[in-house]
Amino acid sequence: MDFSIISGNIDIYLEGLKNTVFLVSISLVIGLSIAIPLAVLRTSKNIWVTAPIRAFVYFFRGTPLLVQIFIIYYGFGQFEALKSSFLWPFFKEAYLCALLAFTLNTAAYTTEIIRGAIVATPHGEVEAARAAGMSRMLMFRRIILPSAFRRALPAYSNEIIFMLQGSSLASVITIIDITGAARIINSRYYSPYEAFLTAAAFYLCLTFSILWVIKKLEFRWSAHLRPQETDIAEVRG
Amino acid sequence: MFSLHGYGPSILEGTYLTIAISLASLCISMLLGIMGAMAKLSTSKILRIGAKTYTTIIRGVPDLVLMLLVFFGGQVFINQVAPMVGYDEYIDINPFIAGVSTIGLIFGAYMTETFRGGILAVPKGQIEAGQAYGMGRFQVFARIVVPQMIRHAIPGFGNNWLVMVKTTALVSIIGLDDMVRKASLAAGATRLPFTFYAVVAINYLIITSVSVYLLKWLENRYSVGVIKA
């Protein structure tokens, strides 16, 4: 194995790293902001509200991300009406199509995660909020969602990792993410070990960094669940 | 829009291949999962560290990267090793074998966690009772632990299976004629990409929905002896 190929072409990998990080973080942020209202609406009793959300979640969780990307990037070009509309410049760009596919995909999974956390809210908390005279909106904002986020964090951290891994599919529609960089190096030098092992190392580093940050967050958010002694020790220290 | 222009049988062929790949990968992943779970729960430190490294690496690296590594890297590796054992012709790696072994390897790591959880959920008293009857280690494992762990492992197992079916879409990238690739070929020929990818998406939904139904049945069957609260 000859890793000088990699050090000579490290700028391609760094470009890939930049694209991966952008794609994943933007789609996660937008996906989460779509998922929160959807999850709240999903708990509604009105079937006309819940049915479309269920259909959305069912489709995006039941089909492969690769197929979703293909439908958006290649599939939408089939419609002449879309091709002649102002939206076409958007669907022509591989980068934006990947971003759209990732966003909708993570939104669907996250909706289900947050819904699960909302449903698991202890009933006493809801009763207490009602007894205090809170409106539905206020109750969601102050009582249900904050505790739901804490319960959702372990599952959501998995979703972040899956999104990071799923983002490697962007390389299939010509985007140079980390995997795309590795594919370029492999085809240019025919050196699969060096190319893909380097990509794997990049992804492992990203995964471990994400897990580390989440661990810190989890520790912070569970402050009120820890025994009191630690707080006293911190004050003394 | 929903005329398939004669490509229906071709897509159906691809669907069979998708199911075949999923089932073959399932066998490999279950084998690796049982071995991994036993290694993780064994008293040997080397086995535990080995299993931990395996699951950590697999879960930290994207499926696509692993698949390309096995497909392209395996090709180079085999052609470097083959001459050493006296085989001089160039060997092509079969994409079916590359795909199935990669997916099996990946989901072996997930199955390891599922089975480990299942084994740990079997009450210790059950195992002690087995030992008290004079059963050997293997007998305790096969007669006491496995039948009871299946019930605890089914939800996780089902989840892994559903994710795995969707992961098989990646084999189209290394040139295997699964339904996604068949759809790509048909889409290229007819210029109807949306139609064909939509058909494939519906096929996946059918496979996953049927799987969910079967898994529910299996779960009920294995919980026959359990009194529900």
Short mmCIF file of C-alpha atoms in Angstrom, two decimals:
data_model
loop_
_atom_site.label_atom_id
_atom_site.label_comp_id
_atom_site.label_asym_id
_atom_site.label_seq_id
_atom_site.Cartn_x
_atom_site.Cartn_y
_atom_site.Cartn_z
CA MET A 1 0.00 0.00 0.00
CA ASP A 2 1.20 3.43 -0.91
CA PHE A 3 -0.39 6.24 1.05
CA SER A 4 1.67 8.92 -0.69
CA ILE A 5 -1.14 8.90 -3.29
CA ILE A 6 -3.44 10.15 -0.56
CA SER A 7 -1.12 12.80 0.87
CA GLY A 8 -0.52 14.06 -2.66
CA ASN A 9 -4.27 14.37 -3.26
CA ILE A 10 -5.41 15.32 0.20
CA ASP A 11 -7.09 18.47 -1.14
CA ILE A 12 -9.69 16.31 -2.96
CA TYR A 13 -10.53 14.61 0.34
CA LEU A 14 -10.74 17.93 2.15
CA GLU A 15 -13.10 19.22 -0.53
CA GLY A 16 -15.11 16.00 -0.01
CA LEU A 17 -15.10 16.48 3.75
CA LYS A 18 -16.43 20.00 3.31
CA ASN A 19 -19.25 18.80 1.05
CA THR A 20 -20.18 15.91 3.35
CA VAL A 21 -20.28 18.14 6.41
CA PHE A 22 -22.35 20.78 4.60
CA LEU A 23 -24.81 18.31 3.13
CA VAL A 24 -25.32 16.47 6.42
CA SER A 25 -25.56 19.49 8.69
CA ILE A 26 -27.86 21.52 6.45
CA SER A 27 -30.22 18.60 5.84
CA LEU A 28 -30.25 17.75 9.56
CA VAL A 29 -31.10 21.31 10.58
CA ILE A 30 -33.86 21.75 7.98
CA GLY A 31 -35.08 18.19 8.53
CA LEU A 32 -35.38 18.73 12.27
CA SER A 33 -37.26 21.99 11.84
CA ILE A 34 -39.74 20.25 9.54
CA ALA A 35 -39.99 17.23 11.83
CA ILE A 36 -40.94 19.07 15.03
CA PRO A 37 -44.21 20.59 13.75
CA LEU A 38 -45.00 17.37 11.86
CA ALA A 39 -44.51 15.30 15.02
CA VAL A 40 -46.78 17.64 16.99
CA LEU A 41 -49.45 17.50 14.28
CA ARG A 42 -49.05 13.73 14.06
CA THR A 43 -50.31 13.42 17.65
CA SER A 44 -53.53 15.20 16.63
CA LYS A 45 -56.78 13.22 16.66
CA ASN A 46 -57.93 14.61 13.31
CA ILE A 47 -57.36 11.92 10.69
CA TRP A 48 -57.17 14.49 7.86
CA VAL A 49 -54.13 15.96 9.59
CA THR A 50 -52.42 12.71 10.52
CA ALA A 51 -53.03 10.72 7.33
CA PRO A 52 -50.79 12.81 5.00
CA ILE A 53 -48.02 12.84 7.62
CA ARG A 54 -48.29 9.09 8.04
CA ALA A 55 -48.11 8.62 4.27
CA PHE A 56 -45.03 10.86 4.07
CA VAL A 57 -43.28 8.97 6.87
CA TYR A 58 -44.31 5.58 5.46
CA PHE A 59 -42.91 6.38 2.02
CA PHE A 60 -39.59 7.83 3.15
CA ARG A 61 -38.95 5.16 5.76
CA GLY A 62 -40.06 2.29 3.54
CA THR A 63 -37.94 2.99 0.46
CA PRO A 64 -34.16 3.13 0.05
CA LEU A 65 -32.53 6.56 0.17
CA LEU A 66 -30.86 5.73 -3.15
CA VAL A 67 -34.23 5.35 -4.86
CA GLN A 68 -35.43 8.61 -3.32
CA ILE A 69 -32.37 10.39 -4.69
CA PHE A 70 -32.94 8.87 -8.13
CA ILE A 71 -36.61 9.88 -8.15
CA ILE A 72 -35.75 13.47 -7.30
CA TYR A 73 -32.65 13.86 -9.47
CA TYR A 74 -33.54 11.76 -12.53
CA GLY A 75 -37.27 11.18 -12.11
CA PHE A 76 -38.55 14.74 -11.95
CA GLY A 77 -36.97 15.49 -15.31
CA GLN A 78 -39.70 13.37 -16.88
CA PHE A 79 -42.30 16.10 -16.39
CA GLU A 80 -42.31 18.76 -19.06
CA ALA A 81 -44.36 21.08 -16.86
CA LEU A 82 -41.62 21.03 -14.24
CA LYS A 83 -38.89 21.41 -16.83
CA SER A 84 -40.38 24.63 -18.13
CA SER A 85 -41.17 26.04 -14.67
CA PHE A 86 -39.04 28.28 -12.48
CA LEU A 87 -38.23 25.24 -10.30
CA TRP A 88 -36.13 23.54 -12.95
CA PRO A 89 -32.80 25.26 -12.13
CA PHE A 90 -33.22 23.76 -8.66
CA PHE A 91 -33.85 20.18 -9.83
CA LYS A 92 -31.03 20.39 -12.37
CA GLU A 93 -28.42 20.74 -9.63
CA ALA A 94 -27.22 17.40 -8.25
CA TYR A 95 -26.16 19.09 -5.02
CA LEU A 96 -29.59 20.59 -4.34
CA CYS A 97 -31.36 17.36 -5.27
CA ALA A 98 -29.23 15.41 -2.83
CA LEU A 99 -29.91 18.03 -0.20
CA LEU A 100 -33.66 17.79 -0.79
CA ALA A 101 -33.63 13.97 -0.66
CA PHE A 102 -31.56 13.93 2.55
CA THR A 103 -33.74 16.60 4.17
CA LEU A 104 -37.02 14.83 3.45
CA ASN A 105 -35.56 11.48 4.47
CA THR A 106 -34.23 12.67 7.80
CA ALA A 107 -37.43 14.68 8.40
CA ALA A 108 -39.48 11.48 8.07
CA TYR A 109 -37.32 9.47 10.47
CA THR A 110 -37.06 12.35 12.93
CA THR A 111 -40.84 12.89 12.91
CA GLU A 112 -41.28 9.31 14.03
CA ILE A 113 -38.58 9.63 16.71
CA ILE A 114 -40.06 12.81 18.18
CA ARG A 115 -43.60 11.46 17.95
CA GLY A 116 -42.49 8.43 19.96
CA ALA A 117 -40.96 10.73 22.57
CA ILE A 118 -44.07 12.92 22.75
CA VAL A 119 -46.35 9.91 23.18
CA ALA A 120 -44.11 8.69 26.02
CA THR A 121 -44.64 11.88 28.05
CA PRO A 122 -45.82 10.89 31.54
CA HIS A 123 -49.51 11.71 31.77
CA GLY A 124 -49.05 13.45 35.11
CA GLU A 125 -46.95 16.14 33.45
CA VAL A 126 -49.73 16.91 30.98
CA GLU A 127 -52.33 16.97 33.75
CA ALA A 128 -50.18 19.30 35.82
CA ALA A 129 -49.79 21.66 32.86
CA ARG A 130 -53.55 21.67 32.31
CA ALA A 131 -54.19 22.23 36.01
CA ALA A 132 -51.87 25.23 35.84
CA GLY A 133 -54.14 26.60 33.12
CA MET A 134 -51.73 26.32 30.20
CA SER A 135 -53.04 26.48 26.68
CA ARG A 136 -52.22 23.59 24.31
CA MET A 137 -49.53 25.65 22.60
CA LEU A 138 -47.89 26.71 25.84
CA MET A 139 -48.03 23.17 27.19
CA PHE A 140 -46.19 21.83 24.13
CA ARG A 141 -43.60 24.59 24.30
CA ARG A 142 -42.86 24.47 28.01
CA ILE A 143 -43.68 20.94 29.15
CA ILE A 144 -44.01 18.31 26.46
CA LEU A 145 -41.36 19.24 23.89
CA PRO A 146 -38.45 19.92 26.28
CA SER A 147 -38.86 16.57 27.98
CA ALA A 148 -39.55 14.86 24.65
CA PHE A 149 -36.28 16.19 23.23
CA ARG A 150 -34.38 14.68 26.10
CA ARG A 151 -36.04 11.31 25.59
CA ALA A 152 -35.50 11.53 21.83
CA LEU A 153 -31.79 12.31 22.02
CA PRO A 154 -30.43 8.72 22.02
CA ALA A 155 -32.57 7.75 19.01
CA TYR A 156 -31.83 11.06 17.31
CA SER A 157 -28.10 10.55 17.72
CA ASN A 158 -28.50 7.29 15.82
CA GLU A 159 -30.34 9.19 13.12
CA ILE A 160 -27.46 11.68 12.85
CA ILE A 161 -25.00 8.83 12.38
CA PHE A 162 -27.25 7.18 9.78
CA MET A 163 -27.57 10.47 7.94
CA LEU A 164 -23.78 10.84 7.89
CA GLN A 165 -23.46 7.36 6.42
CA GLY A 166 -26.37 7.86 4.04
CA SER A 167 -24.72 11.02 2.72
CA SER A 168 -22.15 8.78 1.00
CA LEU A 169 -24.87 8.13 -1.60
CA ALA A 170 -24.42 11.69 -2.84
CA SER A 171 -21.34 10.39 -4.64
CA VAL A 172 -23.63 8.34 -6.90
CA ILE A 173 -25.06 11.49 -8.50
CA THR A 174 -21.63 13.00 -9.22
CA ILE A 175 -21.19 14.99 -6.00
CA ILE A 176 -17.66 14.97 -4.59
CA ASP A 177 -18.23 14.10 -0.97
CA ILE A 178 -15.75 11.95 0.98
CA THR A 179 -16.88 8.82 -0.87
CA GLY A 180 -16.83 10.70 -4.16
CA ALA A 181 -13.23 11.76 -3.48
CA ALA A 182 -12.30 8.14 -2.80
CA ARG A 183 -13.95 7.02 -6.03
CA ILE A 184 -11.99 9.61 -7.99
CA ILE A 185 -8.70 8.52 -6.43
CA ASN A 186 -9.55 4.85 -7.01
CA SER A 187 -10.33 5.33 -10.67
CA ARG A 188 -7.34 7.61 -11.23
CA TYR A 189 -4.69 5.41 -9.59
CA TYR A 190 -6.49 2.05 -9.34
CA SER A 191 -5.66 1.91 -5.65
CA PRO A 192 -8.85 0.78 -3.89
CA TYR A 193 -7.27 0.08 -0.48
CA GLU A 194 -5.70 3.48 -0.07
CA ALA A 195 -8.66 5.36 -1.49
CA PHE A 196 -11.48 3.68 0.45
CA LEU A 197 -9.58 3.05 3.69
CA THR A 198 -8.83 6.78 3.84
CA ALA A 199 -12.51 7.55 3.28
CA ALA A 200 -13.42 5.05 6.00
CA ALA A 201 -10.98 6.77 8.38
CA PHE A 202 -12.57 10.16 7.64
CA TYR A 203 -16.05 8.79 8.37
CA LEU A 204 -14.88 7.08 11.57
CA CYS A 205 -13.40 10.37 12.82
CA LEU A 206 -16.64 12.20 12.03
CA THR A 207 -18.72 9.50 13.75
CA PHE A 208 -16.60 9.61 16.89
CA SER A 209 -16.72 13.40 17.01
CA ILE A 210 -20.51 13.38 16.72
CA LEU A 211 -20.83 10.73 19.43
CA TRP A 212 -18.56 12.78 21.69
CA VAL A 213 -20.66 15.94 21.26
CA ILE A 214 -23.88 14.01 21.90
CA LYS A 215 -22.47 12.50 25.06
CA LYS A 216 -21.73 16.02 26.33
CA LEU A 217 -25.25 17.15 25.39
CA GLU A 218 -26.86 14.15 27.05
CA PHE A 219 -24.92 14.88 30.22
CA ARG A 220 -26.04 18.50 30.20
CA TRP A 221 -29.67 17.77 29.50
CA SER A 222 -29.96 15.15 32.19
CA ALA A 223 -28.56 17.49 34.89
CA HIS A 224 -31.82 17.42 36.85
CA LEU A 225 -31.84 13.61 36.87
CA ARG A 226 -28.41 13.25 38.45
CA PRO A 227 -28.03 12.77 42.20
CA GLN A 228 -27.50 16.04 44.06
CA GLU A 229 -24.06 15.11 45.40
CA THR A 230 -22.33 15.84 42.11
CA ASP A 231 -23.60 19.41 42.17
CA ILE A 232 -22.29 19.95 45.68
CA ALA A 233 -18.94 18.48 44.71
CA GLU A 234 -18.79 20.82 41.73
CA VAL A 235 -19.50 23.81 43.92
CA ARG A 236 -16.80 22.80 46.37
CA GLY A 237 -14.30 21.99 43.64
CA MET B 1 -47.73 7.26 -17.43
CA PHE B 2 -47.98 3.83 -15.88
CA SER B 3 -47.34 1.75 -18.92
CA LEU B 4 -44.05 -0.09 -18.40
CA HIS B 5 -43.30 -0.43 -22.13
CA GLY B 6 -42.57 -4.13 -21.82
CA TYR B 7 -40.04 -3.69 -19.03
CA GLY B 8 -42.36 -5.23 -16.39
CA PRO B 9 -40.81 -8.72 -16.50
CA SER B 10 -37.33 -7.23 -16.31
CA ILE B 11 -38.23 -5.26 -13.17
CA LEU B 12 -39.82 -8.38 -11.70
CA GLU B 13 -36.59 -10.31 -12.36
CA GLY B 14 -34.74 -7.55 -10.52
CA THR B 15 -37.18 -7.84 -7.65
CA TYR B 16 -36.43 -11.55 -7.32
CA LEU B 17 -32.71 -10.76 -7.23
CA THR B 18 -33.27 -8.10 -4.57
CA ILE B 19 -35.10 -10.65 -2.43
CA ALA B 20 -32.42 -13.29 -3.09
CA ILE B 21 -29.64 -10.90 -2.07
CA SER B 22 -31.56 -9.92 1.06
CA LEU B 23 -32.10 -13.54 2.10
CA ALA B 24 -28.52 -14.60 1.37
CA SER B 25 -27.19 -11.61 3.31
CA LEU B 26 -29.58 -12.42 6.15
CA CYS B 27 -28.05 -15.90 6.51
CA ILE B 28 -24.51 -14.52 6.65
CA SER B 29 -25.45 -11.72 9.03
CA MET B 30 -27.22 -14.10 11.41
CA LEU B 31 -24.23 -16.41 11.48
CA LEU B 32 -21.88 -13.49 12.14
CA GLY B 33 -24.35 -12.05 14.64
CA ILE B 34 -24.51 -15.22 16.73
CA MET B 35 -20.72 -15.53 16.64
CA GLY B 36 -20.30 -11.86 17.48
CA ALA B 37 -22.76 -12.01 20.36
CA MET B 38 -21.05 -15.07 21.81
CA ALA B 39 -17.67 -13.37 21.45
CA LYS B 40 -18.96 -10.23 23.17
CA LEU B 41 -20.32 -12.25 26.08
CA SER B 42 -17.38 -14.64 26.33
CA THR B 43 -14.85 -14.64 29.15
CA SER B 44 -11.93 -14.25 26.75
CA LYS B 45 -10.70 -10.68 26.58
CA ILE B 46 -9.28 -11.08 23.07
CA LEU B 47 -12.62 -12.24 21.69
CA ARG B 48 -14.43 -9.39 23.42
CA ILE B 49 -12.05 -6.77 22.05
CA GLY B 50 -12.21 -8.35 18.59
CA ALA B 51 -16.02 -8.26 18.54
CA LYS B 52 -16.08 -4.71 19.88
CA THR B 53 -13.66 -3.53 17.17
CA TYR B 54 -15.75 -5.26 14.51
CA THR B 55 -19.04 -3.64 15.55
CA THR B 56 -17.50 -0.20 16.11
CA ILE B 57 -15.77 -0.05 12.74
CA ILE B 58 -18.71 -1.40 10.78
CA ARG B 59 -21.14 1.00 12.41
CA GLY B 60 -18.85 3.99 11.88
CA VAL B 61 -18.24 3.52 8.15
CA PRO B 62 -20.90 3.97 5.44
CA ASP B 63 -22.22 0.83 3.75
CA LEU B 64 -21.32 2.18 0.33
CA VAL B 65 -17.66 2.73 1.28
CA LEU B 66 -17.42 -0.82 2.67
CA MET B 67 -19.06 -2.23 -0.42
CA LEU B 68 -16.71 -0.40 -2.78
CA LEU B 69 -13.78 -1.46 -0.62
CA VAL B 70 -14.79 -5.12 -0.81
CA PHE B 71 -15.64 -4.95 -4.51
CA PHE B 72 -12.58 -3.07 -5.79
CA GLY B 73 -10.20 -3.97 -2.97
CA GLY B 74 -11.21 -7.62 -3.01
CA GLN B 75 -10.48 -7.74 -6.71
CA VAL B 76 -6.93 -6.48 -6.20
CA PHE B 77 -6.43 -8.66 -3.13
CA ILE B 78 -7.52 -11.90 -4.82
CA ASN B 79 -5.37 -11.24 -7.85
CA GLN B 80 -2.39 -10.60 -5.62
CA VAL B 81 -2.95 -13.73 -3.56
CA ALA B 82 -3.96 -16.13 -6.34
CA PRO B 83 -0.53 -16.26 -8.07
CA MET B 84 1.06 -17.10 -4.70
CA VAL B 85 -0.98 -20.28 -4.51
CA GLY B 86 -0.22 -21.11 -8.11
CA TYR B 87 -3.29 -19.76 -9.94
CA ASP B 88 -2.21 -17.49 -12.76
CA GLU B 89 -5.37 -16.41 -14.54
CA TYR B 90 -7.07 -13.11 -13.80
CA ILE B 91 -10.01 -13.53 -11.46
CA ASP B 92 -13.10 -11.33 -11.66
CA ILE B 93 -14.99 -10.83 -8.43
CA ASN B 94 -18.61 -11.72 -8.84
CA PRO B 95 -20.65 -8.66 -7.81
CA PHE B 96 -23.25 -10.96 -6.23
CA ILE B 97 -20.65 -12.41 -3.89
CA ALA B 98 -19.13 -8.99 -3.18
CA GLY B 99 -22.56 -7.49 -2.49
CA VAL B 100 -23.90 -10.30 -0.35
CA SER B 101 -20.74 -10.66 1.69
CA THR B 102 -20.52 -6.91 2.35
CA ILE B 103 -24.15 -6.60 3.36
CA GLY B 104 -23.81 -9.74 5.47
CA LEU B 105 -20.70 -8.33 7.12
CA ILE B 106 -22.38 -4.99 7.85
CA PHE B 107 -25.56 -6.43 9.29
CA GLY B 108 -23.60 -9.06 11.18
CA ALA B 109 -22.49 -6.14 13.36
CA TYR B 110 -26.06 -4.98 13.94
CA MET B 111 -27.22 -8.54 14.57
CA THR B 112 -24.41 -8.94 17.09
CA GLU B 113 -25.94 -6.15 19.17
CA THR B 114 -29.47 -7.52 18.76
CA PHE B 115 -28.53 -11.06 19.74
CA ARG B 116 -26.36 -9.86 22.61
CA GLY B 117 -29.34 -7.96 23.99
CA GLY B 118 -31.56 -11.00 23.50
CA ILE B 119 -29.18 -13.34 25.29
CA LEU B 120 -28.78 -10.90 28.18
CA ALA B 121 -32.57 -10.73 28.52
CA VAL B 122 -32.80 -14.44 29.37
CA PRO B 123 -33.11 -14.68 33.18
CA LYS B 124 -29.99 -16.07 34.80
CA GLY B 125 -32.05 -18.50 36.85
CA GLN B 126 -33.08 -20.27 33.65
CA ILE B 127 -29.46 -20.92 32.75
CA GLU B 128 -28.66 -22.05 36.28
CA ALA B 129 -31.64 -24.41 36.20
CA GLY B 130 -30.31 -25.91 32.99
CA GLN B 131 -26.90 -26.39 34.56
CA ALA B 132 -28.50 -27.92 37.62
CA TYR B 133 -30.06 -30.55 35.36
CA GLY B 134 -26.56 -31.48 34.29
CA MET B 135 -26.74 -29.96 30.79
CA GLY B 136 -23.49 -29.10 29.08
CA ARG B 137 -22.66 -25.59 27.91
CA PHE B 138 -23.85 -26.29 24.39
CA GLN B 139 -27.08 -27.91 25.58
CA VAL B 140 -27.86 -24.95 27.82
CA PHE B 141 -27.24 -22.63 24.89
CA ALA B 142 -29.29 -24.58 22.35
CA ARG B 143 -32.18 -25.65 24.57
CA ILE B 144 -32.53 -22.87 27.13
CA VAL B 145 -30.95 -19.67 25.84
CA VAL B 146 -31.74 -19.68 22.11
CA PRO B 147 -35.48 -20.43 22.28
CA GLN B 148 -36.02 -17.70 24.84
CA MET B 149 -33.70 -15.15 23.35
CA ILE B 150 -35.53 -15.28 19.99
CA ARG B 151 -38.55 -13.58 21.52
CA HIS B 152 -36.44 -10.71 22.85
CA ALA B 153 -34.43 -10.46 19.65
CA ILE B 154 -37.35 -10.38 17.17
CA PRO B 155 -38.10 -6.61 17.29
CA GLY B 156 -34.43 -5.73 16.74
CA PHE B 157 -34.06 -8.50 14.20
CA GLY B 158 -37.07 -7.24 12.26
CA ASN B 159 -35.69 -3.73 12.24
CA ASN B 160 -32.34 -4.99 10.92
CA TRP B 161 -34.10 -6.95 8.20
CA LEU B 162 -36.08 -3.92 7.02
CA VAL B 163 -32.97 -1.74 6.90
CA MET B 164 -31.10 -4.54 5.14
CA VAL B 165 -33.69 -4.90 2.36
CA LYS B 166 -33.29 -1.20 1.65
CA THR B 167 -29.49 -1.44 1.80
CA THR B 168 -29.52 -4.00 -1.01
CA ALA B 169 -30.30 -1.08 -3.35
CA LEU B 170 -26.57 -0.28 -3.12
CA VAL B 171 -25.61 -3.40 -5.09
CA SER B 172 -26.93 -1.64 -8.18
CA ILE B 173 -23.89 0.64 -7.87
CA ILE B 174 -21.44 -2.25 -8.25
CA GLY B 175 -23.29 -3.45 -11.32
CA LEU B 176 -25.61 -6.12 -9.97
CA ASP B 177 -28.94 -6.37 -11.80
CA ASP B 178 -31.25 -5.81 -8.84
CA MET B 179 -34.49 -3.93 -9.33
CA VAL B 180 -32.93 -0.49 -8.95
CA ARG B 181 -30.46 -1.18 -11.76
CA LYS B 182 -33.14 -2.77 -13.91
CA ALA B 183 -35.17 0.39 -13.37
CA SER B 184 -32.17 2.56 -14.33
CA LEU B 185 -31.71 0.58 -17.55
CA ALA B 186 -35.40 0.79 -18.38
CA ALA B 187 -35.46 4.49 -17.52
CA GLY B 188 -32.52 5.11 -19.84
CA ALA B 189 -34.17 3.28 -22.72
CA THR B 190 -37.66 4.74 -22.39
CA ARG B 191 -36.82 8.17 -20.95
CA LEU B 192 -39.35 7.57 -18.20
CA PRO B 193 -37.18 7.65 -15.06
CA PHE B 194 -39.96 8.73 -12.71
CA THR B 195 -42.26 5.90 -13.73
CA PHE B 196 -39.67 3.18 -13.21
CA TYR B 197 -38.20 4.49 -9.98
CA ALA B 198 -41.73 4.93 -8.63
CA VAL B 199 -42.50 1.30 -9.48
CA VAL B 200 -39.33 0.22 -7.66
CA ALA B 201 -40.25 2.37 -4.66
CA ILE B 202 -43.68 0.71 -4.52
CA ASN B 203 -42.02 -2.72 -4.74
CA TYR B 204 -39.87 -1.88 -1.73
CA LEU B 205 -42.95 -0.71 0.15
CA ILE B 206 -44.67 -4.01 -0.64
CA ILE B 207 -41.68 -6.06 0.51
CA THR B 208 -41.34 -4.11 3.75
CA SER B 209 -45.08 -4.18 4.47
CA VAL B 210 -45.27 -7.95 3.97
CA SER B 211 -42.18 -8.35 6.17
CA VAL B 212 -43.73 -6.28 8.94
CA TYR B 213 -46.83 -8.47 8.82
CA LEU B 214 -44.81 -11.71 8.96
CA LEU B 215 -42.62 -10.40 11.77
CA LYS B 216 -45.69 -9.51 13.81
CA TRP B 217 -46.95 -13.08 13.36
CA LEU B 218 -43.55 -14.47 14.36
CA GLU B 219 -43.45 -12.27 17.41
CA ASN B 220 -46.87 -13.44 18.52
CA ARG B 221 -45.88 -17.05 17.98
CA TYR B 222 -42.77 -16.77 20.10
CA SER B 223 -44.67 -14.95 22.85
CA VAL B 224 -47.26 -17.69 23.23
CA GLY B 225 -46.02 -18.62 26.70
CA VAL B 226 -45.88 -15.03 27.93
CA ILE B 227 -48.68 -13.58 29.97
CA LYS B 228 -49.41 -10.04 28.86
CA ALA B 229 -50.03 -7.39 31.47
#
